[in-house]
Short mmCIF file of C-alpha atoms in Angstrom, two decimals:
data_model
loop_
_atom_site.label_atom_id
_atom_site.label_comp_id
_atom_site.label_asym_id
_atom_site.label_seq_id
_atom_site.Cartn_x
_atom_site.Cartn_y
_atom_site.Cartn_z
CA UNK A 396 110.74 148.29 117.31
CA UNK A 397 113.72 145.52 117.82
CA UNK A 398 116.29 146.04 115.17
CA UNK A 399 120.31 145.54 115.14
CA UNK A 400 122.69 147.87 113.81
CA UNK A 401 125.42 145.78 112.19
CA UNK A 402 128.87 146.63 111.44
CA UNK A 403 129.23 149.93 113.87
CA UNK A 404 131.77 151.50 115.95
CA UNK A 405 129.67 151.68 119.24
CA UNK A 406 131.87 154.65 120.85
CA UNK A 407 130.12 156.80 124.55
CA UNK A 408 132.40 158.32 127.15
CA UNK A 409 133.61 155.16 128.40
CA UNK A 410 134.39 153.15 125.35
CA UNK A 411 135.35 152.41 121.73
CA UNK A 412 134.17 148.89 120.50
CA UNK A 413 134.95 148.33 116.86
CA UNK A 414 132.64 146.98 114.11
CA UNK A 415 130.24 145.47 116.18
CA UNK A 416 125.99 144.86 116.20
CA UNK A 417 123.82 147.26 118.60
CA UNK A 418 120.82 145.43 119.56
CA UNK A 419 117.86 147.49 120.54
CA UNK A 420 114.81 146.37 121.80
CA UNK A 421 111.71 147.93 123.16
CA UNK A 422 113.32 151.73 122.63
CA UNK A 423 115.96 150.32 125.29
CA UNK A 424 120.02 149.33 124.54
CA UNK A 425 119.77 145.47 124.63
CA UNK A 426 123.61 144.39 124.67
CA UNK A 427 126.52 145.34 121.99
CA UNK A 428 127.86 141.65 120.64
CA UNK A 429 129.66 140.13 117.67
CA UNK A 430 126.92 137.75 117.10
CA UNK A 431 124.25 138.36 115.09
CA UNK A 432 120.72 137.28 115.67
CA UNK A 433 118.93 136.64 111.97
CA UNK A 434 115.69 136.63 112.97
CA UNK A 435 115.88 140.61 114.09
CA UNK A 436 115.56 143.37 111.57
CA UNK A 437 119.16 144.70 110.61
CA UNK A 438 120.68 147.63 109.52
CA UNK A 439 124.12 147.94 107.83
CA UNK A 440 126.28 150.66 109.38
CA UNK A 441 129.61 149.82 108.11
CA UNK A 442 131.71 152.42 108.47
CA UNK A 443 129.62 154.71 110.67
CA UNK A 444 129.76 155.69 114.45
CA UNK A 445 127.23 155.09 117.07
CA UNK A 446 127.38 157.26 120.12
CA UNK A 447 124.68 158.58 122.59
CA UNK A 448 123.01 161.46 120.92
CA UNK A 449 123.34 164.85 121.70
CA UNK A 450 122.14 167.57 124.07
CA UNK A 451 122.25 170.96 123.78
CA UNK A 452 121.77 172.92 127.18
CA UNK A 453 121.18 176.12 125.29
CA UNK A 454 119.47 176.84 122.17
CA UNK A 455 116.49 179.36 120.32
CA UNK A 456 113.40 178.43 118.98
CA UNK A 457 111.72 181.68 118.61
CA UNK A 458 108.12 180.15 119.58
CA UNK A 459 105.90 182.15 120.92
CA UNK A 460 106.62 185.45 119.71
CA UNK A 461 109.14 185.50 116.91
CA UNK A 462 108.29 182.27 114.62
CA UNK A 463 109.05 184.15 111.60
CA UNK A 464 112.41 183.37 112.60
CA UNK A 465 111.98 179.92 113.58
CA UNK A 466 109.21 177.46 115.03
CA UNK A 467 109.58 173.95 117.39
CA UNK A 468 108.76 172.36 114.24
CA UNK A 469 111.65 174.10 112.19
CA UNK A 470 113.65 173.68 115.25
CA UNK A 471 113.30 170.39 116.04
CA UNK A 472 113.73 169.36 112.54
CA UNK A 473 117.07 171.04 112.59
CA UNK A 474 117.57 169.50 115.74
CA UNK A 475 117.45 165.74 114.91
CA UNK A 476 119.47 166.61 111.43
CA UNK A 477 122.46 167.54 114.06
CA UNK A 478 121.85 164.48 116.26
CA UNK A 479 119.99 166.28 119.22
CA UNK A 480 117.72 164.46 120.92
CA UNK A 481 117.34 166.72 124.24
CA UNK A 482 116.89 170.68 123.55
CA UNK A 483 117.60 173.27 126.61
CA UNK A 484 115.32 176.96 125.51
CA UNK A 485 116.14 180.04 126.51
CA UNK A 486 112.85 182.01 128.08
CA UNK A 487 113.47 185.58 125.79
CA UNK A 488 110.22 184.24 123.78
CA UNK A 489 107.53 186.68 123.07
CA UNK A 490 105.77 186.50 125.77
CA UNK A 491 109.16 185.87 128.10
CA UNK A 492 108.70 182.45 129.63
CA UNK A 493 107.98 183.88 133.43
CA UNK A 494 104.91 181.15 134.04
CA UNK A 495 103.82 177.74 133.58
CA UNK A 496 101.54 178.58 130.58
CA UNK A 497 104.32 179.60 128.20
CA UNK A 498 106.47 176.44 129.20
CA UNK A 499 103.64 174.12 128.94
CA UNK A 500 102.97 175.89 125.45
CA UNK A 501 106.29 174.73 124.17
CA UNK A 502 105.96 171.46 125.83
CA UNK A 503 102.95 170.31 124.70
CA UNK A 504 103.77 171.62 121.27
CA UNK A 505 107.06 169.68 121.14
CA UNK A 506 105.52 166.35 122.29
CA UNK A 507 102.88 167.18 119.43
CA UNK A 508 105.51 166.94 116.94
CA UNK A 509 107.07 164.16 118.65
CA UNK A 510 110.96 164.40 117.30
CA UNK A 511 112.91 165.54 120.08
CA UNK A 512 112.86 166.44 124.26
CA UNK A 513 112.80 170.06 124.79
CA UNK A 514 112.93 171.80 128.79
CA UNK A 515 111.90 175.63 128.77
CA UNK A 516 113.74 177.68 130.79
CA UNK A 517 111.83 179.98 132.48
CA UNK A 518 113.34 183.61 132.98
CA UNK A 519 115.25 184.47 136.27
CA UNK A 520 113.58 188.12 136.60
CA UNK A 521 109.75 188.75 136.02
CA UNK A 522 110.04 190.48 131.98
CA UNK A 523 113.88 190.12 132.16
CA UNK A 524 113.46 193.40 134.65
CA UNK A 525 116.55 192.41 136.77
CA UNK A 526 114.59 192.84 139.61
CA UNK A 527 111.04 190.84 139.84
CA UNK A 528 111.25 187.37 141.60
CA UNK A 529 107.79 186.46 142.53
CA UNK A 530 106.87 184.72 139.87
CA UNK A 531 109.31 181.87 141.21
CA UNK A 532 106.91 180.88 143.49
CA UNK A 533 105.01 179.75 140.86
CA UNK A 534 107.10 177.31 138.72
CA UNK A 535 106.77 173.79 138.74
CA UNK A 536 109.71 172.02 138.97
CA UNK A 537 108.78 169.24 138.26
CA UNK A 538 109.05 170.48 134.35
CA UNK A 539 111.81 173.15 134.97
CA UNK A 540 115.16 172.99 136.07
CA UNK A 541 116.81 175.90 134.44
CA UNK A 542 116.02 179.58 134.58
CA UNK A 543 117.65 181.76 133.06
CA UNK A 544 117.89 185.52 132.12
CA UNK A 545 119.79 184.45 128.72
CA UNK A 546 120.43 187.68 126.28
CA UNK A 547 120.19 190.31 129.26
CA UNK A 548 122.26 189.03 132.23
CA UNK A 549 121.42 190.53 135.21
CA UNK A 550 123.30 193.67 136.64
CA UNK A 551 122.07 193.90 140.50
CA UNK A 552 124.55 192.10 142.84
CA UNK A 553 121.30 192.10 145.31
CA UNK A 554 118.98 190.36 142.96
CA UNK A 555 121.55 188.18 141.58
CA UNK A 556 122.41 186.91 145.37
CA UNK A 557 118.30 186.56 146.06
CA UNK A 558 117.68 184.65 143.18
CA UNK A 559 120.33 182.26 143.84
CA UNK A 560 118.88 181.42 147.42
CA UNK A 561 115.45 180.90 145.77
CA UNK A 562 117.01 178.59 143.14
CA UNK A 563 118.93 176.92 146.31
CA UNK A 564 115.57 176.39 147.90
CA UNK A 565 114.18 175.06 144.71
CA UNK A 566 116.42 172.65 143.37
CA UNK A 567 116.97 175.04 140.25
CA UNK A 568 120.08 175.80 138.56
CA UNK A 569 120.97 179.38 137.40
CA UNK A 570 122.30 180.12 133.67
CA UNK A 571 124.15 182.98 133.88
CA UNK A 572 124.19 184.73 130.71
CA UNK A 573 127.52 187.37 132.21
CA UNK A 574 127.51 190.76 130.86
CA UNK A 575 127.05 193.78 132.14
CA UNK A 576 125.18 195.93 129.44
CA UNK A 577 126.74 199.38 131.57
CA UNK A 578 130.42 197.87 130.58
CA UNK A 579 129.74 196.21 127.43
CA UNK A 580 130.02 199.39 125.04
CA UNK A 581 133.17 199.83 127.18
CA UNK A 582 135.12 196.93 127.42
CA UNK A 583 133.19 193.90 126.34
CA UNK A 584 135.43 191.63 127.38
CA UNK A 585 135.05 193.27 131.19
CA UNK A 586 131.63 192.88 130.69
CA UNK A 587 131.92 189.19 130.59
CA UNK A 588 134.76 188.54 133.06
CA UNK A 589 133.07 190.90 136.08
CA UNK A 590 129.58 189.43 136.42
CA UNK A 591 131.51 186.01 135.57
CA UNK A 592 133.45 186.81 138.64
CA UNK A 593 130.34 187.87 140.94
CA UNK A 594 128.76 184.75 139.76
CA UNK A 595 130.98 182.19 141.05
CA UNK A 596 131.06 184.19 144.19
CA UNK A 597 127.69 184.50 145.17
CA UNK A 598 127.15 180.82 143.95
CA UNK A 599 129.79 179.74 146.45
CA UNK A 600 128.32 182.38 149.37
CA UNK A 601 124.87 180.75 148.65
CA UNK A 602 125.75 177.30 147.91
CA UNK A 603 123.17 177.25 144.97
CA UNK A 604 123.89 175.36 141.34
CA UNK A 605 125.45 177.85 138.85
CA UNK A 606 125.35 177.08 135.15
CA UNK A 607 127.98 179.66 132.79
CA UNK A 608 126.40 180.05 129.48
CA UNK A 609 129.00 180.28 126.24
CA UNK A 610 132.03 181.37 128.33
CA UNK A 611 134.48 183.11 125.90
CA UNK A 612 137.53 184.95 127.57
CA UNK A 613 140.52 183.47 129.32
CA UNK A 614 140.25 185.44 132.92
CA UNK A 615 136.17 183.83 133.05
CA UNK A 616 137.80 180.54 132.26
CA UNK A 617 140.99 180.91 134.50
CA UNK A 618 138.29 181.95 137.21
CA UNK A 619 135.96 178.96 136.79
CA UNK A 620 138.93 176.62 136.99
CA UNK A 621 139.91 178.51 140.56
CA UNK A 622 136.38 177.88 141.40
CA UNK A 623 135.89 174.78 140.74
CA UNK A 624 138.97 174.04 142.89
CA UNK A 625 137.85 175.56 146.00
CA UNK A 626 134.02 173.65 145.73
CA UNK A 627 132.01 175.70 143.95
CA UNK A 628 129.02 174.15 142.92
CA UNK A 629 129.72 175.54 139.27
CA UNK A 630 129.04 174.03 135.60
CA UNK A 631 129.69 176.08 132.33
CA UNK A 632 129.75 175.38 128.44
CA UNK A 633 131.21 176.97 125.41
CA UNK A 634 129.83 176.90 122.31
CA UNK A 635 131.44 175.56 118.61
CA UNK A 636 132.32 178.77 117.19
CA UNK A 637 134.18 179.86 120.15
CA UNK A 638 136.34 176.92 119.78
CA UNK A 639 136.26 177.37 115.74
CA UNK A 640 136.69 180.75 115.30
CA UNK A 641 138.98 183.75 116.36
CA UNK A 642 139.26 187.76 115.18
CA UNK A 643 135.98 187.41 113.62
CA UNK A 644 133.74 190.07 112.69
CA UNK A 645 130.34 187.97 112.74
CA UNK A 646 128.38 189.19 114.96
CA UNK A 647 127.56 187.11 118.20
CA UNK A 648 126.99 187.66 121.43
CA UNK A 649 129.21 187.13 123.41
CA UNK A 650 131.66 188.29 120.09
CA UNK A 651 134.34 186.05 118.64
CA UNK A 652 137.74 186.55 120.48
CA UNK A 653 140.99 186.13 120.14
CA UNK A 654 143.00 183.19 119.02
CA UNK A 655 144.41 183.32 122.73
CA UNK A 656 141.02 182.91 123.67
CA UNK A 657 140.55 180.15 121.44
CA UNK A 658 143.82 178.51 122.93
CA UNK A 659 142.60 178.88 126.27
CA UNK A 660 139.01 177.32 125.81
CA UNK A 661 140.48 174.34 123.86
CA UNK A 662 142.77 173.57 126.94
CA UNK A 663 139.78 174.27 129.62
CA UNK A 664 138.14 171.92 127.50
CA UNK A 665 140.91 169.52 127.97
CA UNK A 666 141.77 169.47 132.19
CA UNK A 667 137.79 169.42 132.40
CA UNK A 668 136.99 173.16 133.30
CA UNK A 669 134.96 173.04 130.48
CA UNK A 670 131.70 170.60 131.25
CA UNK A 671 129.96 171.02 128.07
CA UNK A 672 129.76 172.42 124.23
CA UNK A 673 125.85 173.72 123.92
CA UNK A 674 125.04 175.94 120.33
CA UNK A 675 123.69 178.87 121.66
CA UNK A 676 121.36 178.25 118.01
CA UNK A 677 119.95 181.29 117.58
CA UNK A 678 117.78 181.90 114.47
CA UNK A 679 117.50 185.65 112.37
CA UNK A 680 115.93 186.40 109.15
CA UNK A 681 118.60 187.74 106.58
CA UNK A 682 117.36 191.47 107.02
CA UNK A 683 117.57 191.45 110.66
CA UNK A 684 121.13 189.68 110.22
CA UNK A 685 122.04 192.61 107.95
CA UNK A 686 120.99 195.16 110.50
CA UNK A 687 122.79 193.82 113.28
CA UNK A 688 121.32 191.01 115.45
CA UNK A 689 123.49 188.84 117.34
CA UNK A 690 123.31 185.06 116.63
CA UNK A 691 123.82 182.05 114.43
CA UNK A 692 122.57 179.11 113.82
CA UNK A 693 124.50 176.17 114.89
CA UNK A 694 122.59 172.78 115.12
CA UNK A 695 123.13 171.17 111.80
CA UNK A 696 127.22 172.13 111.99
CA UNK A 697 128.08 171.55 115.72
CA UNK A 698 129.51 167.95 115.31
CA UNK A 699 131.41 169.21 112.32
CA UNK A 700 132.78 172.15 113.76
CA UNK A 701 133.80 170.29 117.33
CA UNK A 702 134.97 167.06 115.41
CA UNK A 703 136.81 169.42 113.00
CA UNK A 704 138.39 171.52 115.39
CA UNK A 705 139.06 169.59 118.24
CA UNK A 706 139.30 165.84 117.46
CA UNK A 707 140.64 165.88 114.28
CA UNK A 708 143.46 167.41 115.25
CA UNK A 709 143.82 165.07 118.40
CA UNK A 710 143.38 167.87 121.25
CA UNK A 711 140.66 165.62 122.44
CA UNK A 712 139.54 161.84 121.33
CA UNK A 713 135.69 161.30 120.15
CA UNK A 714 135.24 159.53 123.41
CA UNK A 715 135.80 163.04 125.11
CA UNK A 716 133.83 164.87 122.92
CA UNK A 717 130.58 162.88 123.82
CA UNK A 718 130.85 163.49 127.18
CA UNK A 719 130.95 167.59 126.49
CA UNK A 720 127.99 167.17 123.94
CA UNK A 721 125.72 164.18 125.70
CA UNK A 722 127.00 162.42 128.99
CA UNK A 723 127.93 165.61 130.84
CA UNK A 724 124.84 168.28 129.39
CA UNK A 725 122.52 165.22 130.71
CA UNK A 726 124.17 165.32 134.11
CA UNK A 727 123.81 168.46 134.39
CA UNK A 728 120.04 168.07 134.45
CA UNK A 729 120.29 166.54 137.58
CA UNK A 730 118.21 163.18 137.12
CA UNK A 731 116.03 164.56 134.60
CA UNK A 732 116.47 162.80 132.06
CA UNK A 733 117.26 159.01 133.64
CA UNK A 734 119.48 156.63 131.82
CA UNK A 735 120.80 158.49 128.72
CA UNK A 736 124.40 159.58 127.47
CA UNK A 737 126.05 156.30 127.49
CA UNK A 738 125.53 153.14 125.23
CA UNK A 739 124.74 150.85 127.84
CA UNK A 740 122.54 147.97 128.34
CA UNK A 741 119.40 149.34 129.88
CA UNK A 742 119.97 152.96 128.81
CA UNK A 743 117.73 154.88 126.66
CA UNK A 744 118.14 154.22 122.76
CA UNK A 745 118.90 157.83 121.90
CA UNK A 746 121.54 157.53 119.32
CA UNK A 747 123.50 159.48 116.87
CA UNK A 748 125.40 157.85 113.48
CA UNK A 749 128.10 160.29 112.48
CA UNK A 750 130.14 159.41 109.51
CA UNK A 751 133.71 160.01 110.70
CA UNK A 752 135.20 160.06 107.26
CA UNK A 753 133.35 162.21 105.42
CA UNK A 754 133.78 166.12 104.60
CA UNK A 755 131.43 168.75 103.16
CA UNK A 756 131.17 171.75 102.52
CA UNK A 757 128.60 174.03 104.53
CA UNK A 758 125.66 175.29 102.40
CA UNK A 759 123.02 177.26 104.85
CA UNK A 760 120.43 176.65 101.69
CA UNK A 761 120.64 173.14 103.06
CA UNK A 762 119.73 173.77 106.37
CA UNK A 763 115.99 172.49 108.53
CA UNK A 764 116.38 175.58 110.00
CA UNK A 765 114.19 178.62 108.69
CA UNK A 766 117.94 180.75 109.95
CA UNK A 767 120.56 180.84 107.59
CA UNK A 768 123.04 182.90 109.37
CA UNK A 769 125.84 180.93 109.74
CA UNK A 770 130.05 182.25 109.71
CA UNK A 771 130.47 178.08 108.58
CA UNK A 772 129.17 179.29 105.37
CA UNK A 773 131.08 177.28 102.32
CA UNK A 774 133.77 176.23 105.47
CA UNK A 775 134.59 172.73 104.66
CA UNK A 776 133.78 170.36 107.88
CA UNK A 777 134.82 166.74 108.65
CA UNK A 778 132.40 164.78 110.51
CA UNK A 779 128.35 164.58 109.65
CA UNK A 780 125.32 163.38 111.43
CA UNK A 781 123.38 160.70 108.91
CA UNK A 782 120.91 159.38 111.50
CA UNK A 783 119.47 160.19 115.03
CA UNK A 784 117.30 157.57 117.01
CA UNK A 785 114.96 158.75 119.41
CA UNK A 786 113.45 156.10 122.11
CA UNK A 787 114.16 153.27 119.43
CA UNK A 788 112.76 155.35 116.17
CA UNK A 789 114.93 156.42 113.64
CA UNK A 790 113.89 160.51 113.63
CA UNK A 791 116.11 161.39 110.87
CA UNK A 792 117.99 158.72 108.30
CA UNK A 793 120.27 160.23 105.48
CA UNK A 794 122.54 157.35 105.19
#
C-alpha cells in the first residue's frame, strides 16, 4: 500500500517539519517532501500530527485467565484507538506466564488478530513464589526479553540477586515491580523506595539490565538519578496518572501521591531520569472496582493526559514526549523491534495522527476497552489519537 499523507506536521524525537507530504511505500517511510507525486493515493491531514506511534512497556490484557475483564482482541482494539502499535504484558495471567506455551498463546493469538505487536513477559519467580527460578532455563529469548514479577514484587534480597545473574546470562531485562507487601500496610511509600533501593544495587553488583516499573515517590526517583550517574545499567517509566494526578483516592497500585511527587516526576522527566511513560492499563469489571482492585485503564487517554499535563503547559515540547512514549520504550527492547520510533526514511511505517487542537471530554462508555475504570472520567483532555498505521495499514481511522 503506497499512499502520501498531505498537509502534516511530520514531528519524532529529532524533528518538527511543518505541513509537509509523508510518502510511504511498501509498509516502509519513503522520504518527507514538499512535492507531491499525483499519481500516488493521498490523504489530507491538514492540521494533524504525524509522529512514530506508540509503545507501551507495560500494560494488562487479562488473557488467559481473566477475559471477563478484558481479551487481546478488546485490548488491542483499545490499543490502536490510543496510537499503540507495540504492547509490553505483564505475566500475572491465569495461568502466570512461567513457560513458552502461555507466551506463544498470546502471541499467536495477537498475530491472529493482526492489529498490533505484543511481547509477553514471562514471570521472574515460578507462580510469582519469590523463590522458583528454574523455569528460566526454559524461555526462549528469542520471543522474550522482559520478565517480570509485576503486581507482587519480590521480597528475598537472595532471589532478587540470583535472578538478576540469570537475566545477565540471558540477555533479559528485569521489571521490577518495588514493593515490599511486609511494609506496604505500613508505610507504602517505604515499600516502594526500599526494594527501589535494593534494586539499583544489586543491578549495579550484578551488572544485569534493570527496568523500574511506574516509579511514583521522590526518594525512588532521586535514587535512580544517583544511579544512573554512577553506571548503573538502569531504565524506569512512570505512568500518565502519576504525572496527572496528586492526593487522589482512586485506587492504584502503586497509589496516587503527592503533588510533591508529582513535581518531582515532571522534572525527572525533564533532566532524562525518567526514560519512558508506559500505562500500566489494567482492566476491572465495575463490581470488582467497587470492592477494591487496584488499576485503571489508560490506553485510549494516555496522549491526552501526557499532552495535557506536560506539553501543554510547556514543561516538555511534543518532540520530547515521543521519545518517552515511542523512541526510548523501543530502545529499551534492545534491537527487538529494528527500525521504529523515528520518522525516517527506511524506518518502519508505524504511525500515530494526533489532533493537537482538539479537546474532549473523557466518557469511559466510549472506550474499546471492556474496563471502564478510569479517574479521567468527564476530565476534559487536549490532544486525541484519530489514526494509527501499522506496517503501512491504517489500523484505526477516526478522522
Amino acid at each position: 500500500m503506497n499512499y502520501i499523507l498531505k498537509n502534516v506536521d511530520v514531528v519524532d524525537k529529532n524533528k518538527t517539519v511543518k505541513n509537509t507530504n509523508l510518502y510511504i511505500k511498501n509498509a516502509l517511510i519513503e522520504k518527507i517532501s514538499d512535492e507531491v507525486d499525483e499519481n500516488l493515493q493521498s490523504y489530507d491531514c491538514t492540521g494533524l500530527t504525524v509522529m512514530p506511534s506508540f509503545v507501551d512497556l507495560h500494560a494488562h490484557f487479562r488473557d488467559p485467565g481473566y477475559t471477563h475483564k478484558e481479551t487481546i482482541q478488546t485490548g488491542s482494539k483499545a490499543a490502536v484507538k490510543g496510537g499503540y502499535t507495540l504492547i509490553n504484558l505483564m505475566a500475572n495471567t491465569k495461568p502466570i506466564a512461567n513457560d513458552m506455551q502461555v507466551v506463544n498463546y498470546v502471541l499467536d493469538k495477537a498475530k491472529k488478530i493482526g492489529l498490533i505487536n505484543i511481547h509477553q513477559c514471562v514471570s521472574v519467580t515460578n507462580d510469582f513464589d519469590g523463590e522458583s527460578l528454574e523455569h528460566l532455563d526454559k524461555i526462549d529469548t528469542k520471543k522474550v526479553k522482559f520478565i517480570s514479577d509485576d503486581g507482587k514484587g519480590i521480597i528475598s534480597n537472595l532471589t532478587s540477586y540470583k535472578s538478576m545473574l540469570i537475566a545477565k546470562e540471558k540477555n533479559l531485562t528485569i521489571m521490577t515491580h518495588a514493593e515490599d507487601k511486609y511494609l506496604t500496610p505500613i508505610d507504602y511509600r517505604l515499600s516502594e523506595d526500599i526494594i527501589t533501593i535494593r534494586d539499583l544495587y544489586l543491578c549495579h553488583a550484578t551488572g544485569a539490565r534493570l527496568h523500574l516499573s511506574h516509579v511514583s515517590t521522590i526518594d525512588s526517583l532521586e535514587a535512580i538519578r544517583l544511579a544512573k550517574q554512577h553506571g548503573t545499567n538502569v531504565t524506569c517509566e512512570v505512568t500518565p496518572h502519576h504525572i496527572a494526578l496528586y492526593d487522589n483516592e482512586f485506587k492504584v497500585n502503586p497509589p496516587i501521591r503527592t503533588q510533591k511527587d508529582v513535581y518531582a516526576v515532571i522534572e525527572a522527566i525533564k533532566d532524562g531520569t525518567i526514560d519512558a511513560i508506559s500505562t500500566d492499563h489494567a482492566p476491572h469489571t465495575a463490581e470488582e472496582k467497587k470492592n477494591g482492585a487496584p488499576g485503571l485503564v489508560g490506553l485510549e487517554t494516555a496522549f491526552g493526559v501526557c499532552y495535557s499535563n506536560l506539553v501543554k503547559p510547556n514543561h516538555i515540547t511534543l518532540n520530547k514526549l515521543s521519545e518517552l512514549i515511542s523512541y526510548n520504550p523501543y530502545k529499551i527492547f534492545d534491537g527487538m523491534y529494528e527500525k521504529r520510533g523515528l520518522i525516517k526514511q527506511g524506518y518502519v511505517a508505524d504511525l500515530a495522527l494526533v489532533d493537537i487542537n482538539k479537546t474532549y471530554t473523557v466518557d469511559p462508555n466510549n472506550f474499546d476497552s471492556m474496563g471502564k475504570n478510569t479517574p479521567f472520567k468527564d476530565k476534559q483532555l487536549q490532544g486525541i489519537v484519530v489514526a494509527t498505521i501499522k506496517d503501512g495499514e491504517f489500523k484505526y481511522d477516526n478522522r
